[in-house]
Short mmCIF file of C-alpha atoms in Angstrom, two decimals:
data_model
loop_
_atom_site.label_atom_id
_atom_site.label_comp_id
_atom_site.label_asym_id
_atom_site.label_seq_id
_atom_site.Cartn_x
_atom_site.Cartn_y
_atom_site.Cartn_z
CA MET A 138 6.26 9.56 9.85
CA SER A 139 3.91 12.78 10.29
CA ASN A 140 0.33 13.85 8.03
CA THR A 141 2.24 17.80 8.03
CA GLY A 142 3.36 16.72 4.61
CA TYR A 143 4.63 14.44 1.83
CA ASN A 144 7.35 12.44 2.95
CA SER A 145 9.09 9.54 0.34
CA SER A 146 8.97 6.99 2.57
CA ALA A 147 6.57 5.07 3.42
CA ILE A 148 5.87 3.21 6.69
CA ARG A 149 5.09 -0.84 5.98
CA LYS A 150 1.21 -1.82 8.19
CA PHE A 151 -1.11 -4.17 8.54
CA PHE A 152 -4.31 -5.37 8.59
CA TYR A 153 -6.51 -8.65 9.18
CA VAL A 154 -10.04 -9.16 7.06
CA GLY A 155 -11.57 -12.08 8.46
CA ASN A 156 -8.62 -14.28 8.31
CA LEU A 157 -6.49 -12.92 6.45
CA TRP A 158 -3.38 -11.08 6.54
CA LEU A 159 -2.97 -7.56 4.04
CA SER A 160 0.43 -5.28 4.12
CA TYR A 161 0.19 -1.99 2.46
CA LEU A 162 2.63 0.89 2.43
CA ASP A 163 1.41 4.40 3.23
CA TYR A 164 3.57 6.93 1.60
CA GLY A 165 1.79 9.64 4.05
CA GLY A 166 1.10 13.76 2.46
CA ASP A 167 -1.21 15.67 4.04
CA SER A 168 -4.26 16.10 1.47
CA GLU A 169 -7.60 14.83 2.04
CA ARG A 170 -7.51 12.73 -0.98
CA VAL A 171 -6.67 9.71 -0.84
CA LEU A 172 -4.67 7.43 -4.10
CA VAL A 173 -5.02 3.94 -3.94
CA MET A 174 -2.87 2.19 -6.02
CA LEU A 175 -3.62 -1.97 -6.85
CA HIS A 176 -0.78 -3.92 -8.94
CA GLY A 177 -1.26 -6.66 -11.10
CA TYR A 178 0.00 -10.20 -11.45
CA MET A 179 3.45 -11.18 -10.18
CA ALA A 180 4.10 -7.95 -8.76
CA ASN A 181 3.45 -5.86 -5.50
CA ALA A 182 3.53 -2.46 -3.52
CA ARG A 183 6.68 -1.28 -3.65
CA SER A 184 6.45 -1.45 -7.43
CA PHE A 185 4.78 1.58 -7.01
CA SER A 186 7.98 3.66 -5.05
CA GLU A 187 8.66 6.19 -8.18
CA LEU A 188 5.92 6.75 -9.25
CA ALA A 189 4.13 7.45 -5.64
CA VAL A 190 6.70 10.58 -5.61
CA CYS A 191 4.98 11.77 -8.58
CA PHE A 192 1.95 12.32 -6.98
CA LYS A 193 2.98 14.75 -3.56
CA ASP A 194 -1.17 16.78 -3.22
CA TRP A 195 -2.28 12.52 -2.92
CA ARG A 196 -1.74 10.45 -0.04
CA VAL A 197 -0.29 7.59 -1.45
CA ILE A 198 -2.12 4.05 -0.39
CA ALA A 199 -0.22 1.24 -2.07
CA MET A 200 -1.36 -2.45 -1.63
CA ASP A 201 0.10 -5.94 -2.17
CA GLN A 202 -2.85 -7.84 -2.45
CA ARG A 203 -3.33 -11.45 -0.59
CA GLY A 204 -0.57 -13.58 -1.66
CA HIS A 205 2.13 -11.39 -2.59
CA GLY A 206 4.64 -9.09 -0.76
CA ARG A 207 4.17 -9.64 2.40
CA SER A 208 0.71 -10.10 2.08
CA GLY A 209 -0.31 -13.27 3.66
CA ARG A 210 -2.61 -15.98 1.17
CA LEU A 211 -5.65 -17.84 2.33
CA LEU A 212 -4.72 -21.83 2.67
CA SER A 213 -8.56 -23.08 2.79
CA GLY A 214 -9.39 -22.77 -1.51
CA CYS A 215 -11.70 -20.19 -0.72
#
């Protein structure tokens, strides 16, 4: 997906924080303004699919918090 306009379909991306693999959905958009959406208990990044399309003037990032969706979970007890 290019950054030259809004696209209602998200691209799944990943990054590491320490030894934890985190996932997020990037809904794109050509704005420098970024809106990060964080879900509550028992949800995931896809929970924002319908809401994200309402923010066409923003770049929307929806996180899968650790242990949810496609993000990993810490098993070390920390």
